Coordinates of N, CA and C in Angstrom, one line a residue:
X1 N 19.2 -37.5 -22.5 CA 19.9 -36.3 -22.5 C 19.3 -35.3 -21.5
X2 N 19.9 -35.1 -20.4 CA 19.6 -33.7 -19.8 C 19.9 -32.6 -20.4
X3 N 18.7 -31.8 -20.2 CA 18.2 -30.9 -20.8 C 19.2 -29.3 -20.1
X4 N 18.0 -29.5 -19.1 CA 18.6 -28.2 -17.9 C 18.2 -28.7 -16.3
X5 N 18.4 -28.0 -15.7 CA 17.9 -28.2 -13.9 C 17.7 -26.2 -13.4
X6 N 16.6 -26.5 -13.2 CA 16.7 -25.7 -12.3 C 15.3 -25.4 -11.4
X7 N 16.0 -24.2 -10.2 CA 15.2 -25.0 -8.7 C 15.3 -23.8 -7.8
X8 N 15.3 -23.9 -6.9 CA 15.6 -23.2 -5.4 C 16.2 -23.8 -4.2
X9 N 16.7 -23.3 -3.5 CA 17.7 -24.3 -2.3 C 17.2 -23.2 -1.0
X10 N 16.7 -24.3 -0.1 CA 16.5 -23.6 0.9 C 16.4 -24.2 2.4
X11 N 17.1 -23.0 3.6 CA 17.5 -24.0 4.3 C 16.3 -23.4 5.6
X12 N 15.9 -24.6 6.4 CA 15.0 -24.5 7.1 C 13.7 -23.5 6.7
X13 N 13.1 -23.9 5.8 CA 12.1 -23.4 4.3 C 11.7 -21.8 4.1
X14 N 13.8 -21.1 3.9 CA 14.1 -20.2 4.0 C 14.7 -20.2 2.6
X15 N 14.1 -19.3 1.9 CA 14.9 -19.6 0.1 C 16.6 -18.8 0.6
X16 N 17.1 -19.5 0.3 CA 18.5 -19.0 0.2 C 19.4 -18.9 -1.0
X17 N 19.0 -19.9 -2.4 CA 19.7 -19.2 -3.7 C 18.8 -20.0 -4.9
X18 N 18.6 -19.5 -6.1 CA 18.1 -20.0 -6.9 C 19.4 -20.7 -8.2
X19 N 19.0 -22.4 -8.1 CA 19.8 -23.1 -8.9 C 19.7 -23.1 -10.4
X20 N 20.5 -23.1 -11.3 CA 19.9 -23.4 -12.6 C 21.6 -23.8 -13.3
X21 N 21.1 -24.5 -14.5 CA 22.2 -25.0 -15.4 C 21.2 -25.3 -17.0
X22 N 21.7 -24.5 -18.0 CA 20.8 -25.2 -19.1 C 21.6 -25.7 -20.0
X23 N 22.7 -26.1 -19.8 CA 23.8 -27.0 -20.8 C 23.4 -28.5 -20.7
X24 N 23.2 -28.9 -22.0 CA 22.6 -30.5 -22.4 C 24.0 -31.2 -22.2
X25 N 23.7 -32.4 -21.6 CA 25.0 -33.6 -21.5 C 23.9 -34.6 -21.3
X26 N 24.7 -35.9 -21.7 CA 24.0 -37.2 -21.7 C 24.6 -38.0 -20.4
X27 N 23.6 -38.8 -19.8 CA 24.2 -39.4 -18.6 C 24.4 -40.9 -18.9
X28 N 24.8 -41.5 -19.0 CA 25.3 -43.5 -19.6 C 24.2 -43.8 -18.6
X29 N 23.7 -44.8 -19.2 CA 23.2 -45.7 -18.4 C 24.1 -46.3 -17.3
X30 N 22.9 -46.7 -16.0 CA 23.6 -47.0 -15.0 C 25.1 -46.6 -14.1
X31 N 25.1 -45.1 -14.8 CA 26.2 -44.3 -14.1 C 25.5 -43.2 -13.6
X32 N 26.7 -42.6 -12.8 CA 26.5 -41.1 -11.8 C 27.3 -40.2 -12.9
X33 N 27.1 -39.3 -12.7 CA 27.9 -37.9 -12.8 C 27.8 -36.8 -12.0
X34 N 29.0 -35.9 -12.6 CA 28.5 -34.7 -11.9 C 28.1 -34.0 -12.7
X35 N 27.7 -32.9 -12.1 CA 26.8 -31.9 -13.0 C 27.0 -30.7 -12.6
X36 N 27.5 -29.5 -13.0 CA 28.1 -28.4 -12.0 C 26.3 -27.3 -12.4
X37 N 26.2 -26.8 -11.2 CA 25.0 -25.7 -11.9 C 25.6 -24.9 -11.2
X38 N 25.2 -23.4 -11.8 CA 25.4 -21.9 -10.7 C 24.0 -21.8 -10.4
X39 N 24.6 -21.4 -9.1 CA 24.1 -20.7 -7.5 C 24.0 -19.3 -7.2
X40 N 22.5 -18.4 -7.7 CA 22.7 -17.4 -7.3 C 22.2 -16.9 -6.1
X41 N 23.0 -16.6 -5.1 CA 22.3 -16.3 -3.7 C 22.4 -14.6 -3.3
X42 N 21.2 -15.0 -2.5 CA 21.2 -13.2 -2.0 C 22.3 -13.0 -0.3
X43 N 23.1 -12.5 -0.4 CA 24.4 -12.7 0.3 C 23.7 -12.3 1.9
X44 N 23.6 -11.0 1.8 CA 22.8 -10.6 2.9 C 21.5 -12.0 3.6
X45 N 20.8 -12.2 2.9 CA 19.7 -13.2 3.2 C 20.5 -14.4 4.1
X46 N 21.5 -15.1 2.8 CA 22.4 -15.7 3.4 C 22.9 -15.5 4.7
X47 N 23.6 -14.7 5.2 CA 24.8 -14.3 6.0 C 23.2 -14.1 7.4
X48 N 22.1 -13.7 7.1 CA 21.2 -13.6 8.5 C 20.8 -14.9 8.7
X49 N 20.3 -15.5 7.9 CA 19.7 -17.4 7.9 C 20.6 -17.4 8.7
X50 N 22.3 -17.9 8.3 CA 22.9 -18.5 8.9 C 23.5 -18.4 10.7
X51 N 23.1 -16.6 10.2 CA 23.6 -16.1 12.0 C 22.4 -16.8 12.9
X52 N 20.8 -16.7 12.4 CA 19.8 -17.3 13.3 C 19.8 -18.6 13.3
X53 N 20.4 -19.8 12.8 CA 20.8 -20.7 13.0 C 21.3 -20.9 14.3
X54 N 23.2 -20.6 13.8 CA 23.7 -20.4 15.0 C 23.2 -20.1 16.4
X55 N 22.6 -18.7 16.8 CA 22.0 -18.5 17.9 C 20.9 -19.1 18.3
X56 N 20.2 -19.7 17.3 CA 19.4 -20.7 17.9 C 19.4 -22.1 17.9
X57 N 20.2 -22.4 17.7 CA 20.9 -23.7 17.7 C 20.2 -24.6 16.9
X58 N 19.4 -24.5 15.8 CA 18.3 -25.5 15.0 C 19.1 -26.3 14.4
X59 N 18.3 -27.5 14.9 CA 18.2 -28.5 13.4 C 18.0 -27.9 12.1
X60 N 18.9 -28.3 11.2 CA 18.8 -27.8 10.0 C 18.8 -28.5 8.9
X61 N 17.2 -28.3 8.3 CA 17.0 -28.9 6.8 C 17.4 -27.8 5.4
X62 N 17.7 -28.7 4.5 CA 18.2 -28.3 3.2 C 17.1 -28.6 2.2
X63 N 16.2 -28.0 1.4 CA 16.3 -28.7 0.6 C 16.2 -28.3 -1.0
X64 N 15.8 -28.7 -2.1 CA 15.7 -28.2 -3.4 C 14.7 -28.6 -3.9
X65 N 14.2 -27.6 -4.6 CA 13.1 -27.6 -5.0 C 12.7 -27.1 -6.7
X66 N 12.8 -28.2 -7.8 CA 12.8 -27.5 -8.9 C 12.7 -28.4 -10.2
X67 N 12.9 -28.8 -10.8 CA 12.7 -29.4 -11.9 C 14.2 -29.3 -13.2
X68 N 13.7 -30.7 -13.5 CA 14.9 -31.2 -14.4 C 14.2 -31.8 -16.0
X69 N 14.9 -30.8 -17.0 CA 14.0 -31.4 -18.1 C 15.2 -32.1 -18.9
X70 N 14.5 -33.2 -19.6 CA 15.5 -33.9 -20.7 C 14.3 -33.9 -21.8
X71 N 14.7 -35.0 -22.8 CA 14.4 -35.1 -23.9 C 13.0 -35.0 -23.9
X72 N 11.8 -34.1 -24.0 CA 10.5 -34.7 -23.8 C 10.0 -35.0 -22.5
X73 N 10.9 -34.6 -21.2 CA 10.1 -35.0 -20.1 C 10.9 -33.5 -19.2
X74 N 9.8 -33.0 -18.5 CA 10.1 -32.4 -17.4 C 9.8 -33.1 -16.4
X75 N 11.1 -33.1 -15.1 CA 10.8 -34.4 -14.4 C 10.7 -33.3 -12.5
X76 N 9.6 -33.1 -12.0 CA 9.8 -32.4 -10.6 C 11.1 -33.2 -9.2
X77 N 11.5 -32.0 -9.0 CA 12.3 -32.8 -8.2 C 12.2 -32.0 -6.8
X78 N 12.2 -32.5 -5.5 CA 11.6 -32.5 -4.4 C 13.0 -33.5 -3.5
X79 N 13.9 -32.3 -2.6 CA 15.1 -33.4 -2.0 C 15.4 -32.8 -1.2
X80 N 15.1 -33.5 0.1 CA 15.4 -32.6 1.7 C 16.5 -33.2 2.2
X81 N 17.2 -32.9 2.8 CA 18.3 -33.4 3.8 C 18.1 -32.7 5.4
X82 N 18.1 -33.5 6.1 CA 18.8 -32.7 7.5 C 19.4 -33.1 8.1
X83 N 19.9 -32.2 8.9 CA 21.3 -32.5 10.0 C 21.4 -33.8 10.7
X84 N 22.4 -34.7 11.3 CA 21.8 -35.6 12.0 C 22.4 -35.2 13.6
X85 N 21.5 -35.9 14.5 CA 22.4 -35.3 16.1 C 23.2 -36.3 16.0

């Protein structure tokens, strides 16, 4: 059973919104789901990151940073993505 998630999301290791969900659901073995969490982002913060992007043309990494608890285990979680050329 997952517990909750929650984390930070941040792009080019710029915090841009903090993630969280604490509604318990069970995941089946050897299946995916989805999992909806709310995103609270600072809009302003947002809306500059993304303009210095733009004018600077960067590669851009994503990633999240936060922790997922289920039954007895808090499990860290650590997940980057970036752009590809």
């Amino acid at each position: 059973t997952l517990k909750s998630i929650v984390g930070d999301l941040f792009v080019n290791d710029k915090q841009i919104a903090s993630v969280s969900n604490t509604e318990s659901f069970d995941i089946p073995a050897n299946k995916e789901v989805f999992y909806s969490v709310k995103v609270s982002a600072n809009v302003l913060s947002l809306v500059s990151i993304v303009t210095n992007l733009i004018k600077a043309k960067q590669r851009i990494k994503v990633a999240f940073n936060g922790t997922i608890n289920t039954t007895g285990l808090t499990i860290p979680v650590e997940q980057t993505i970036y752009q590809q050329n």
